[in-house]
mmCIF file of C-alpha atoms in Angstrom:
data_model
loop_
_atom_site.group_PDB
_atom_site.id
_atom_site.type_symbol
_atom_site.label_atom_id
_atom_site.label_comp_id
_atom_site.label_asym_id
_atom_site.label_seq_id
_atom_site.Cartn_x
_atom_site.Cartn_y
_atom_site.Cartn_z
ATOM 1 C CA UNK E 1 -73.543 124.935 -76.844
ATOM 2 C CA UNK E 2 -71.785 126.712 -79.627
ATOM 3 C CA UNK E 3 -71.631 130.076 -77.470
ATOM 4 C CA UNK E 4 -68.644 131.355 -77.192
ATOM 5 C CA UNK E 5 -67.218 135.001 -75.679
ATOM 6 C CA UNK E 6 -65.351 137.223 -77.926
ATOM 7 C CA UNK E 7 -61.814 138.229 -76.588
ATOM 8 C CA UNK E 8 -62.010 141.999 -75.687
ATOM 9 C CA UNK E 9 -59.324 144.545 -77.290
ATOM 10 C CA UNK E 10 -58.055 146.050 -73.805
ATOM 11 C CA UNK E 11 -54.560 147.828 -72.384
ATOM 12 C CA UNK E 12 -52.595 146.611 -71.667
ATOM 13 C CA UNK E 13 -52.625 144.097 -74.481
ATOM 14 C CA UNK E 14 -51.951 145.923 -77.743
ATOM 15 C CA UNK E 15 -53.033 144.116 -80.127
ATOM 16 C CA UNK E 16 -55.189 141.005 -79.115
ATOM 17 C CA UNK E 17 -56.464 139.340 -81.585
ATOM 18 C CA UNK E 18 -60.136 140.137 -83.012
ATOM 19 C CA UNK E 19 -59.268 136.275 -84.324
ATOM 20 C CA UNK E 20 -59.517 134.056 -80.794
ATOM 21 C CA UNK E 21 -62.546 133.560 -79.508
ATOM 22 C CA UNK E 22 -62.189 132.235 -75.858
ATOM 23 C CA UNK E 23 -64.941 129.586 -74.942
ATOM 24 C CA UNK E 24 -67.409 130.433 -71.960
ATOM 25 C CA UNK E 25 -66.547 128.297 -68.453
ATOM 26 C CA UNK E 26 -69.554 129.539 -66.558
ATOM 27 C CA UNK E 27 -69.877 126.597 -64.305
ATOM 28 C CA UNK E 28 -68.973 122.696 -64.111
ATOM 29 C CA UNK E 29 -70.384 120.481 -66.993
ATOM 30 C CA UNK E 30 -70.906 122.917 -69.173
ATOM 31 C CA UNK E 31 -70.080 121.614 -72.934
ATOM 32 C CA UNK E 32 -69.478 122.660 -76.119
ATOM 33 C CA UNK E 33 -69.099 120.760 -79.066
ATOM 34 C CA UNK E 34 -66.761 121.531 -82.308
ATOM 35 C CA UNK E 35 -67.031 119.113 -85.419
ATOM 36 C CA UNK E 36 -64.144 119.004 -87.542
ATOM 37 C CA UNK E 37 -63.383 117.692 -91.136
ATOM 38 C CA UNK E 38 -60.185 116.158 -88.769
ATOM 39 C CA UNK E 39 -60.861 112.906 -88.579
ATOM 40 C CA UNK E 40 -59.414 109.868 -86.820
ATOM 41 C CA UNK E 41 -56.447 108.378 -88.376
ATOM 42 C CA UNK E 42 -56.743 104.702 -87.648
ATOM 43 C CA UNK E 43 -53.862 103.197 -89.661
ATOM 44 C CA UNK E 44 -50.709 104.432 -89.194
ATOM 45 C CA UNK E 45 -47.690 102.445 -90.155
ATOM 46 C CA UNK E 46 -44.554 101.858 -88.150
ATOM 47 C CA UNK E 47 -42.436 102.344 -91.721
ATOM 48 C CA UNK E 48 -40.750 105.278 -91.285
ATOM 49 C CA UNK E 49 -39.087 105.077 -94.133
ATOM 50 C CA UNK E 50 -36.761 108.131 -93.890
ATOM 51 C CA UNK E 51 -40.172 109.901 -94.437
ATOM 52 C CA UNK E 52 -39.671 109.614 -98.323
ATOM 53 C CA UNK E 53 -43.610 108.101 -98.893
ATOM 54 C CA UNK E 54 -41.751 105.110 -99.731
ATOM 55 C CA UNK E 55 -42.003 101.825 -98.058
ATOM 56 C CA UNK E 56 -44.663 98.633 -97.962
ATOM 57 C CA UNK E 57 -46.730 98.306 -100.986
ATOM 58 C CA UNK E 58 -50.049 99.048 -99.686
ATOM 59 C CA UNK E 59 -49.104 103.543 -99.533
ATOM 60 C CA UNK E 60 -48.344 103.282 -95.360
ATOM 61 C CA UNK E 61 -45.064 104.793 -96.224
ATOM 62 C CA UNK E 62 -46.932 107.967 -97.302
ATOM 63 C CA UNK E 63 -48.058 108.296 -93.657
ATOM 64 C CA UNK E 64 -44.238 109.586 -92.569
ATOM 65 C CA UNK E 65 -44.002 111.697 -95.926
ATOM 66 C CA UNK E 66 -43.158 115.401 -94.593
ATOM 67 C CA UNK E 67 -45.842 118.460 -95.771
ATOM 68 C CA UNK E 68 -43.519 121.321 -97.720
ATOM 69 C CA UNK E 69 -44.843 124.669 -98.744
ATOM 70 C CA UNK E 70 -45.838 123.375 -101.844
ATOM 71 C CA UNK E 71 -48.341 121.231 -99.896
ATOM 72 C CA UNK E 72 -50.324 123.310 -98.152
ATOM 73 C CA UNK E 73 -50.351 125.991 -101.172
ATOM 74 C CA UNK E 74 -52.009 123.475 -103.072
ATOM 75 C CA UNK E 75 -54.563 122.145 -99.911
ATOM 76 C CA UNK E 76 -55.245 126.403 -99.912
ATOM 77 C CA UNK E 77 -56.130 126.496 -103.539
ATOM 78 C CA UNK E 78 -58.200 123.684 -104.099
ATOM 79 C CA UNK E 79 -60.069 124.036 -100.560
ATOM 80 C CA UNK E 80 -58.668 119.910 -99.695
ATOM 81 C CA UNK E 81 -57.253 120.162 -96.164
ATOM 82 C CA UNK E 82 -58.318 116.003 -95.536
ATOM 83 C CA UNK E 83 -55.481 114.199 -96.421
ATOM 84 C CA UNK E 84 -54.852 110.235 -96.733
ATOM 85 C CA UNK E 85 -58.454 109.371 -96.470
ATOM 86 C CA UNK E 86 -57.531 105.744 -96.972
ATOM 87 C CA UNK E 87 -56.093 105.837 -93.619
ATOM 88 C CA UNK E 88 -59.110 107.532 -91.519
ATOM 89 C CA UNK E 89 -62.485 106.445 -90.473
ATOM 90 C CA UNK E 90 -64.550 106.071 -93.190
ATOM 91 C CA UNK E 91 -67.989 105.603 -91.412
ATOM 92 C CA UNK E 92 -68.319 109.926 -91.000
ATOM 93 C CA UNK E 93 -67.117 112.646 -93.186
ATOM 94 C CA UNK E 94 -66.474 114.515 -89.396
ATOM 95 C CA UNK E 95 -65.464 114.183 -86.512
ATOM 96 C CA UNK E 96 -67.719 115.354 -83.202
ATOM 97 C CA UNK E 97 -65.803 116.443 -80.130
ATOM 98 C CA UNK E 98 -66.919 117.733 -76.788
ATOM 99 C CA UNK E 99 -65.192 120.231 -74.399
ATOM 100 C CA UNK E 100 -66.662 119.719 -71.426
ATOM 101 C CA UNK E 101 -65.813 122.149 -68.728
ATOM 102 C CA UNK E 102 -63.856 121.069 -65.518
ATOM 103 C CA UNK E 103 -62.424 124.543 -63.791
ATOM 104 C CA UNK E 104 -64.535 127.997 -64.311
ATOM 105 C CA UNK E 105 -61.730 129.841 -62.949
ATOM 106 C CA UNK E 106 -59.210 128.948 -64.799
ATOM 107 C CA UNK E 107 -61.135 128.153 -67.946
ATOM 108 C CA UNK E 108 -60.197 124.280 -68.557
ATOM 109 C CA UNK E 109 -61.816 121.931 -70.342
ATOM 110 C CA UNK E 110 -61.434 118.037 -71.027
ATOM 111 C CA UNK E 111 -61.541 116.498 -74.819
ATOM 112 C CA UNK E 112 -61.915 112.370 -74.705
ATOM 113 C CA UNK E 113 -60.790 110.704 -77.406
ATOM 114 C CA UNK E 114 -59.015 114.072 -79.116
ATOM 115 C CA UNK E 115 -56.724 111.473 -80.485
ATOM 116 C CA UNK E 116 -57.079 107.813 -81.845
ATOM 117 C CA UNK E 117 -54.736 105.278 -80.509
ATOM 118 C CA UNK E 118 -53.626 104.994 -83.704
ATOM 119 C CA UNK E 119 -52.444 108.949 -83.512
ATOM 120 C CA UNK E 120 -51.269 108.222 -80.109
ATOM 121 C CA UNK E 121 -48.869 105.283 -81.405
ATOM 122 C CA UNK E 122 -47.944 107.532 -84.363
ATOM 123 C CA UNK E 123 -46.672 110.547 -81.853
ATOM 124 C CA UNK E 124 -44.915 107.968 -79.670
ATOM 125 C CA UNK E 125 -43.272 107.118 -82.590
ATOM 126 C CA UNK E 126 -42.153 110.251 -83.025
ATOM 127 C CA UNK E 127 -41.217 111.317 -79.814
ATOM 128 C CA UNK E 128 -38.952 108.096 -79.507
ATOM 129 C CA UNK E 129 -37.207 108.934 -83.376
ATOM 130 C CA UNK E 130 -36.833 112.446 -82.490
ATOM 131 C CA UNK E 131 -35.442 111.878 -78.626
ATOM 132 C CA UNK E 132 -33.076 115.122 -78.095
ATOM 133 C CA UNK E 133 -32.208 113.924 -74.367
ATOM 134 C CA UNK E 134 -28.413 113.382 -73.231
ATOM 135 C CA UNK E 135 -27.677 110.244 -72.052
ATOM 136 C CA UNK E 136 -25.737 111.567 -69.461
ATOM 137 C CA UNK E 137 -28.955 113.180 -68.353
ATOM 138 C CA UNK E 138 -30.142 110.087 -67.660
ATOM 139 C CA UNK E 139 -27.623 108.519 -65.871
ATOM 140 C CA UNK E 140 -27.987 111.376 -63.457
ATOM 141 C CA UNK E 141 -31.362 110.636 -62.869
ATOM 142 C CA UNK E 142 -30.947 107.470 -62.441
ATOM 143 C CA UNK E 143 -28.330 108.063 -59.623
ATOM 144 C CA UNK E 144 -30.484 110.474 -58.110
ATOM 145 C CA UNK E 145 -33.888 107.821 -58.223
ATOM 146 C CA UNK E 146 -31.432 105.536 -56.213
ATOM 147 C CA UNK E 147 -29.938 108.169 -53.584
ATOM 148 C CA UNK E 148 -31.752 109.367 -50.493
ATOM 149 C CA UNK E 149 -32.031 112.585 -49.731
ATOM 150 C CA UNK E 150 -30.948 112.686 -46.200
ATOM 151 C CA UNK E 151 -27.223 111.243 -47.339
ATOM 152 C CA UNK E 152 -27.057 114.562 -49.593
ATOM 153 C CA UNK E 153 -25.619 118.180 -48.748
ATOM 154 C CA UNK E 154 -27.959 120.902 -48.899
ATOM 155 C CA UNK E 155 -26.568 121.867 -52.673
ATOM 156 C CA UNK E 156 -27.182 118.111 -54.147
ATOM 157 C CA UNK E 157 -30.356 118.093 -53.041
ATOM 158 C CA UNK E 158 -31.318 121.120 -54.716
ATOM 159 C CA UNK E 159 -29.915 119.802 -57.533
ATOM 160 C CA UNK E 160 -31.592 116.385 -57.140
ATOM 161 C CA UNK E 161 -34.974 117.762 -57.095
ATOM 162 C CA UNK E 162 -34.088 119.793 -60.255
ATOM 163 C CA UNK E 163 -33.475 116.837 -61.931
ATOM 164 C CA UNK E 164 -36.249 114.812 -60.689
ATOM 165 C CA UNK E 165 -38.428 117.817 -61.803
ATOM 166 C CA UNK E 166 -37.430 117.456 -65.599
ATOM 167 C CA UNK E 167 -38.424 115.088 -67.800
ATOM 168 C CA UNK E 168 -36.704 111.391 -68.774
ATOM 169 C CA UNK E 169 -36.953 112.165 -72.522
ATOM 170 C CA UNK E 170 -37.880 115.285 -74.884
ATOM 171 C CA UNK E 171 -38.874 115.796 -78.087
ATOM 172 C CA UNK E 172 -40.083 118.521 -80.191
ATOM 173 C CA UNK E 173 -43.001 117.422 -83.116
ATOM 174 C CA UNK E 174 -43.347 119.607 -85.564
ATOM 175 C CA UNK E 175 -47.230 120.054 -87.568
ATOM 176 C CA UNK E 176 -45.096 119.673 -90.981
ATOM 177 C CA UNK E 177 -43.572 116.807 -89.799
ATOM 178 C CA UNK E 178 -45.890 114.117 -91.477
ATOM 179 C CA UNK E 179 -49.482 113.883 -92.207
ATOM 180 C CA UNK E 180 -51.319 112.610 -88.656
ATOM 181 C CA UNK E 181 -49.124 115.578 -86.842
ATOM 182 C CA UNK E 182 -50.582 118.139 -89.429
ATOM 183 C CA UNK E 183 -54.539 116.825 -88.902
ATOM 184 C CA UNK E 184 -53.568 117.362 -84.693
ATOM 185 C CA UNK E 185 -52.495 120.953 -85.397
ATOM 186 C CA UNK E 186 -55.907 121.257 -88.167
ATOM 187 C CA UNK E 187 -58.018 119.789 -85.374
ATOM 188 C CA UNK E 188 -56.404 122.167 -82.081
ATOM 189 C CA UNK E 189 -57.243 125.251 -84.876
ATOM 190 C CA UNK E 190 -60.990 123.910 -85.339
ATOM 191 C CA UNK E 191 -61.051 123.390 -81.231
ATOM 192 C CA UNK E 192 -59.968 126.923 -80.704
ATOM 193 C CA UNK E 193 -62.197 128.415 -83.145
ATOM 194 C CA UNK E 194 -59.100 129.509 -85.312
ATOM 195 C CA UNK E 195 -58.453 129.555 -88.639
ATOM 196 C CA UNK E 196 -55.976 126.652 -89.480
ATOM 197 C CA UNK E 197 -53.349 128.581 -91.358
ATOM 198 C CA UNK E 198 -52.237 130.384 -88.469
ATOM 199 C CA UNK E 199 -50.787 127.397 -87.122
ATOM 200 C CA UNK E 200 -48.680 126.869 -89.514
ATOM 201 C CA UNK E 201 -46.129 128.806 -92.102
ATOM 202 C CA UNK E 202 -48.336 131.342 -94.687
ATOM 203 C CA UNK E 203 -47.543 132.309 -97.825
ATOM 204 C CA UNK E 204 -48.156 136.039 -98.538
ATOM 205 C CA UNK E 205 -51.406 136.073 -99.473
ATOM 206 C CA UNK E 206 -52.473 134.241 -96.110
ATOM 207 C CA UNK E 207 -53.751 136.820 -93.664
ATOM 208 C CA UNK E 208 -51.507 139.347 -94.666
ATOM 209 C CA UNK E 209 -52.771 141.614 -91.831
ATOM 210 C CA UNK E 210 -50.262 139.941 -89.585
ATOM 211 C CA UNK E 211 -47.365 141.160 -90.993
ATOM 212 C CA UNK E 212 -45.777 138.164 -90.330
ATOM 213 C CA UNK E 213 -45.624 134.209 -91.970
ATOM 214 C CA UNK E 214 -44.621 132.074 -89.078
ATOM 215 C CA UNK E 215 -46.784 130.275 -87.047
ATOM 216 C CA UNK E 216 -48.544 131.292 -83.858
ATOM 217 C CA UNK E 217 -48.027 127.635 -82.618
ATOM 218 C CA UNK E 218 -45.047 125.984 -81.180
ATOM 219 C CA UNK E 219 -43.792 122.411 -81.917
ATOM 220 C CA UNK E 220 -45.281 120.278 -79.599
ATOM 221 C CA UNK E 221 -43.166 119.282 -76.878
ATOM 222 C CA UNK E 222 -43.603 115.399 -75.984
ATOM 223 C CA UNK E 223 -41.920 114.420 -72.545
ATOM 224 C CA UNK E 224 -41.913 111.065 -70.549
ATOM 225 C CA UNK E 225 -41.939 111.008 -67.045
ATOM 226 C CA UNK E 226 -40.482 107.550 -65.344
ATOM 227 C CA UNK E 227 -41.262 107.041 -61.768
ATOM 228 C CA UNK E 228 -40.336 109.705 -58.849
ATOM 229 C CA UNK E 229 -40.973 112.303 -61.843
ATOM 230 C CA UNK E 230 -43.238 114.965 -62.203
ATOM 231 C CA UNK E 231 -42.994 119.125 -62.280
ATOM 232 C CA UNK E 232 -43.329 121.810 -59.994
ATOM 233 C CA UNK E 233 -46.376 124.416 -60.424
ATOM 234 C CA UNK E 234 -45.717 126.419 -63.566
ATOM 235 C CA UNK E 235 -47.219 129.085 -65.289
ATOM 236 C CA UNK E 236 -47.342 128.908 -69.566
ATOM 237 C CA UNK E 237 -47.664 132.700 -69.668
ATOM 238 C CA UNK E 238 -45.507 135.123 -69.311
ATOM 239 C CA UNK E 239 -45.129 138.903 -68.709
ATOM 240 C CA UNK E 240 -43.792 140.589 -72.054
ATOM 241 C CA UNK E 241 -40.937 143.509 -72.065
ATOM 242 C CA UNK E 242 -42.816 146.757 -72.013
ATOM 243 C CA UNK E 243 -41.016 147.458 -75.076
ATOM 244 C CA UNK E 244 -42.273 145.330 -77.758
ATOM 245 C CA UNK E 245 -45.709 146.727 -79.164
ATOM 246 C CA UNK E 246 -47.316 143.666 -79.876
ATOM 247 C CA UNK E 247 -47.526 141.770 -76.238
ATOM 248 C CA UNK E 248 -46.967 138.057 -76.990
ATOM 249 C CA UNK E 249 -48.162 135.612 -74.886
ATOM 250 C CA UNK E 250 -49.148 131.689 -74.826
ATOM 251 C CA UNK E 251 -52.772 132.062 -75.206
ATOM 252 C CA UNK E 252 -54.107 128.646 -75.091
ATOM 253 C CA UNK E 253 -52.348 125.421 -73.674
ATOM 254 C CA UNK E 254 -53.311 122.343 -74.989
ATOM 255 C CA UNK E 255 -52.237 119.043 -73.508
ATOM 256 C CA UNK E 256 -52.402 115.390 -75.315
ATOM 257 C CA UNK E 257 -51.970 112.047 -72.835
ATOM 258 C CA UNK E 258 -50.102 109.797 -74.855
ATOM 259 C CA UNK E 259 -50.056 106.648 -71.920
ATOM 260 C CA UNK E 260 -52.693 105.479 -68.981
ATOM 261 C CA UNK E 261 -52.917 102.615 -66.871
ATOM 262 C CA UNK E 262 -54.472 100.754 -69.711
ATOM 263 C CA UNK E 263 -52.422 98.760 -72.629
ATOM 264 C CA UNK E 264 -49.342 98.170 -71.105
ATOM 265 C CA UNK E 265 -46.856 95.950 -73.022
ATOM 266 C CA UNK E 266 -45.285 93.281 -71.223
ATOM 267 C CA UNK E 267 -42.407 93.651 -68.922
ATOM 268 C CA UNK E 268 -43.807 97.350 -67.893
ATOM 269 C CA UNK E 269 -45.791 98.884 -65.405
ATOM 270 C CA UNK E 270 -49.024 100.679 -65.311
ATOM 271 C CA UNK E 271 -48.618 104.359 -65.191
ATOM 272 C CA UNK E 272 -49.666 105.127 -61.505
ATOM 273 C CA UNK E 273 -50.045 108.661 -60.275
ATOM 274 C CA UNK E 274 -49.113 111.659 -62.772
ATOM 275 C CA UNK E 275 -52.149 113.888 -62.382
ATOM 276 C CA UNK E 276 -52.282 116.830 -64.182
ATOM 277 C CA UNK E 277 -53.211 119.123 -61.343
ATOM 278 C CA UNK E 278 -54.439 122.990 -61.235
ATOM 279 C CA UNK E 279 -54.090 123.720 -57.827
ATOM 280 C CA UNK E 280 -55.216 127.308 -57.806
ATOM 281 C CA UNK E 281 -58.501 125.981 -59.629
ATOM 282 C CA UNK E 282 -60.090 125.481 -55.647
ATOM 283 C CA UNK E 283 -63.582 125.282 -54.714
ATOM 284 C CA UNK E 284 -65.903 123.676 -52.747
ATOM 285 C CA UNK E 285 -65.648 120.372 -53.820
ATOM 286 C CA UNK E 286 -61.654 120.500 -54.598
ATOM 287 C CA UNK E 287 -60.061 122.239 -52.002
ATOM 288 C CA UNK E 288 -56.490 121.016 -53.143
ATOM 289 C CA UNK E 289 -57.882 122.183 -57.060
ATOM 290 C CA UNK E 290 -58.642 120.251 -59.924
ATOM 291 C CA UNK E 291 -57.269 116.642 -60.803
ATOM 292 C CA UNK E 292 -57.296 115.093 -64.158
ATOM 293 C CA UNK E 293 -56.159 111.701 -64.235
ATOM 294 C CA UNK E 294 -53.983 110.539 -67.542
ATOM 295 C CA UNK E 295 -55.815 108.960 -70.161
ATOM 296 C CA UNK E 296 -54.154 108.290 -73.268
ATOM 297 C CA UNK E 297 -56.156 109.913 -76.397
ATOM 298 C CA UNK E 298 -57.669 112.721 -73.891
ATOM 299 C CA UNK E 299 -56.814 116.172 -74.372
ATOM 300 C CA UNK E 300 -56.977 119.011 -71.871
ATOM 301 C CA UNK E 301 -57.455 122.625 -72.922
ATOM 302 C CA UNK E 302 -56.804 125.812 -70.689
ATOM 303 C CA UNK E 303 -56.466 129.369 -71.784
ATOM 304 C CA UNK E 304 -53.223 131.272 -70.111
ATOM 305 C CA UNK E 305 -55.071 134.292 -70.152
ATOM 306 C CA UNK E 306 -58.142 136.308 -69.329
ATOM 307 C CA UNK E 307 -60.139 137.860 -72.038
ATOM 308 C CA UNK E 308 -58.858 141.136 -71.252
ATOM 309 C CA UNK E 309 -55.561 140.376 -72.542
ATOM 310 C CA UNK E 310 -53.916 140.159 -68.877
ATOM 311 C CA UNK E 311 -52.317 136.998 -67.695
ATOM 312 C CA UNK E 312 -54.407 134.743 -65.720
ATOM 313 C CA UNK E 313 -52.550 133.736 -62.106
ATOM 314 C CA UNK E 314 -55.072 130.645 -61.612
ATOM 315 C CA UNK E 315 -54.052 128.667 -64.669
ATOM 316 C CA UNK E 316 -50.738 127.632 -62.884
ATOM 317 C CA UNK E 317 -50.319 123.700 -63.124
ATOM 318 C CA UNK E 318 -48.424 120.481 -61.797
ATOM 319 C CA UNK E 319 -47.919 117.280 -62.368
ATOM 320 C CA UNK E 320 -47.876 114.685 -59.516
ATOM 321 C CA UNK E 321 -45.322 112.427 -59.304
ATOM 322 C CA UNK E 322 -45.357 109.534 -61.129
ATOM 323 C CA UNK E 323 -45.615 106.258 -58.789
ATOM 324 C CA UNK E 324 -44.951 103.333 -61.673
ATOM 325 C CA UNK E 325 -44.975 103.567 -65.193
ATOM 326 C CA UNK E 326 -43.883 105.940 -67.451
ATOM 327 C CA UNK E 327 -46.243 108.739 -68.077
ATOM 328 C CA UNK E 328 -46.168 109.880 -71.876
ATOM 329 C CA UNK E 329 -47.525 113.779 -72.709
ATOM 330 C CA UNK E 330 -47.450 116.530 -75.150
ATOM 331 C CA UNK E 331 -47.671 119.980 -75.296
ATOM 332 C CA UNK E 332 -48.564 122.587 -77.811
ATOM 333 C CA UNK E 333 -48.199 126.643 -76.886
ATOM 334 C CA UNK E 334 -50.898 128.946 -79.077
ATOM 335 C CA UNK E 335 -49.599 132.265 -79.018
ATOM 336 C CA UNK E 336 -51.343 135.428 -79.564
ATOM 337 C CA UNK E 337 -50.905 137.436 -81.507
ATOM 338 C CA UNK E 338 -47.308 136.278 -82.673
ATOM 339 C CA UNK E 339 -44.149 134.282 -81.713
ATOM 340 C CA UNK E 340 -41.834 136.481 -80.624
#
C-alpha cells in the first residue's frame, strides 16, 4: 500500500509541516512499500585515507571523500543524487523496501535489509574512527560490570546503574561525512516521504519557505552496548517552551542495527539479548509490548508524535540488557519543523 495519512495542522503545534506525511498503522502486517533511487552500496573500502578520495588504485578511496556544498549544488542542478555507481548493485536501477507494521499504537514499523552489510561495515567504521568516549568512562564501567551491588552504598549504586545505563562507546555520523552516509540520509528522506534536501544543509533557493538552511535531521548517533548494558525507557520527544512559535519536536525516530548474533569474528561473542522494546505498545498478544530482536542491516521506524502535532506517550522505548556480545546501533532524530 502506498496510502499514507496527511499530518493535520492543529494547536497546539504551530506550524506542522504540510511536508510529513505520517504512514497509516491500522493493524499488524500491514505494509507499505517505498522504492528509492538509494541503492545498496556493496563495496566499500576500509582506506580511509584521511577522506581525501585518495588511496588504492581501483577509486575505493573516493568512498571516504567528504560531500561539501559545492556537491550537493551540483547533484541539485543536474537532477544526479546516485553517486559512485561503481560501488552499488548494478542488477536494479532501485531499490524496493517494505515497512511492515509491528505496533498500531505507537506507529512502528520494521525495514529488513535497510542497509547492506557492506553499509553496515562502512558505519562501524565510522563509529570506531570517530569514538568521542573517555577512557576513563570506561574504566568505570568496567569496575562497575565487576562490583555487586549489595557491597555498594545506596549513592554508588545509583551511580552504578547510571553508568551501566549509558553506552560503552559514542559517536556522532554526520550525512556529509562520505558518500554511503549521504545515500542512508537520501534513503530515511524517500522512507519518510520527504524531500531529501531537508536533511541536509540548503542553499537559498532550497525551500526557502523555511526560513531557515540547516537540516531537520540530526547526526546519527552510533552507540555500542557491551554486556550488562542497555537503557532505561525513554521518550525521543519532548515538550517545547511555550515561547518559541514554531514547536520543535523529533518527529520520526529511525533506528539502524549495526550487529546480531550472526558473523561474529573470532575471539567474540554473539550478541545475546538487547531487544529494542516498546513497552507501552501492549496488546493482546504482547502484554509486556513489542520486542524486536537486533538484526544487523534492519531498520526500525517510529513516529514521536501523533498526527495532531501532540506528543505521543506510547512511543517510549528500552533496550534490554545485553547478555554477551556487543550490541552495535544508530540513531537518527527527524525534526519537525526545525532544529531548534
Amino acid at each position: 500500500s502506498d496510502n499514507a495519512e496527511a499530518v493535520v495542522d492543529y494547536v497546539p503545534q504551530a506550524m506542522f509541516m504540510d511536508y510529513f506525511k505520517m504512514w497509516e498503522a491500522s493493524y499488524f502486517g500491514q505494509k507499505h512499500f517505498v522504492t528509492t533511487e538509494q541503492t545498496h552500496f556493496i563495496t566499500v573500502s576500509t582506506d580511509a585515507t584521511n577522506g581525501n578520495g585518495s588511496g588504492s588504485g581501483d577509486g575505493e578511496g573516493l568512498l571516504w571523500k567528504p560531500l561539501d556544498y559545492e556537491d550537493y549544488d551540483t547533484m541539485v542542478e543536474t537532477n544526479r543524487f546516485v553517486q559512485l555507481p561503481q560501488f552499488r548493485e548494478s542488477e536494479r536501477p532501485t531499490l524496493d523496501l517494505k515497512l511492515e507494521v509491528i505496533s498500531a499504537s505507537p506507529r512502528v514499523f520494521e525495514i529488513k535489509n535497510f542497509l547492506s552489510s557492506a553499509e553496515v561495515e562502512h558505519m562501524l567504521q565510522l563509529a570506531n574512527r570517530y569514538n568521542v568516549t573517555t577512557s576513563e568512562h570506561k574504566e568505570q564501567l568496567s569496575v562497575y560490570q565487576q562490583e555487586e551491588d549489595r557491597k555498594l552504598s545506596k549513592d554508588e549504586k545509583k551511580r552504578r546503574k547510571k553508568v551501566l545505563h549509558s553506552a560503552q562507546s559514542n559517536a556522532w555520523i554526520r550525512r556529509e561525512m562520505t558518500p554511503v552516509t549521504n545515500a542512508i540520509y537520501h534513503r530515511v528522506a524517500d522512507v519518510l516521504q520527504i524531500d531529501e534536501s531537508l536533511l541536509r544543509h540548503r542553499n537559498e533557493h532550497e525551500n526557502t519557505e523555511l526560513n531557515t538552511h540547516h537540516s531537520i535531521a540530526e547526526a546519527i548517533h552510533v552507540t555500542q552496548h557491551v554486556k550488562g548494558q542497555g537503557y532505561s525507557p525513554r521518550l525521543d520527544g519532548a515538550v517545547p517552551s511555550i515561547l518559541n512559535r514554531y514547536q520543535p519536536n523529533r518527529f520520526a525516530t529511525i533506528i539502524f542495527f549495526l550487529s546480531d548474533d550472526r558473523n561474529v569474528d573470532e575471539g567474540s561473542s554473539a550478541l545475546q539479548g538487547g531487544e529494542l522494546v516498546f513497552p507501552l505498545a501492549v496488546t493482546t498478544q504482547n502484554h509486556d509490548g513489542v520486542t524486536v530482536k537486533p538484526k544487523a542491516g534492519n531498520a526500525v521506524v517510529f513516529y514521536n508524535m501523533l498526527p495532531d502535532g501532540n506528543l505521543d506517550d506510547l512511543s517510549q522505548h528500552t533496550s534490554k540488557l545485553v547478555e554477551e556480545g556487543d550490541k552495535w546501533m544508530g540513531t537518527l532524530f527527524v525534526w519537525d519543523p526545525i532544529i531548534d
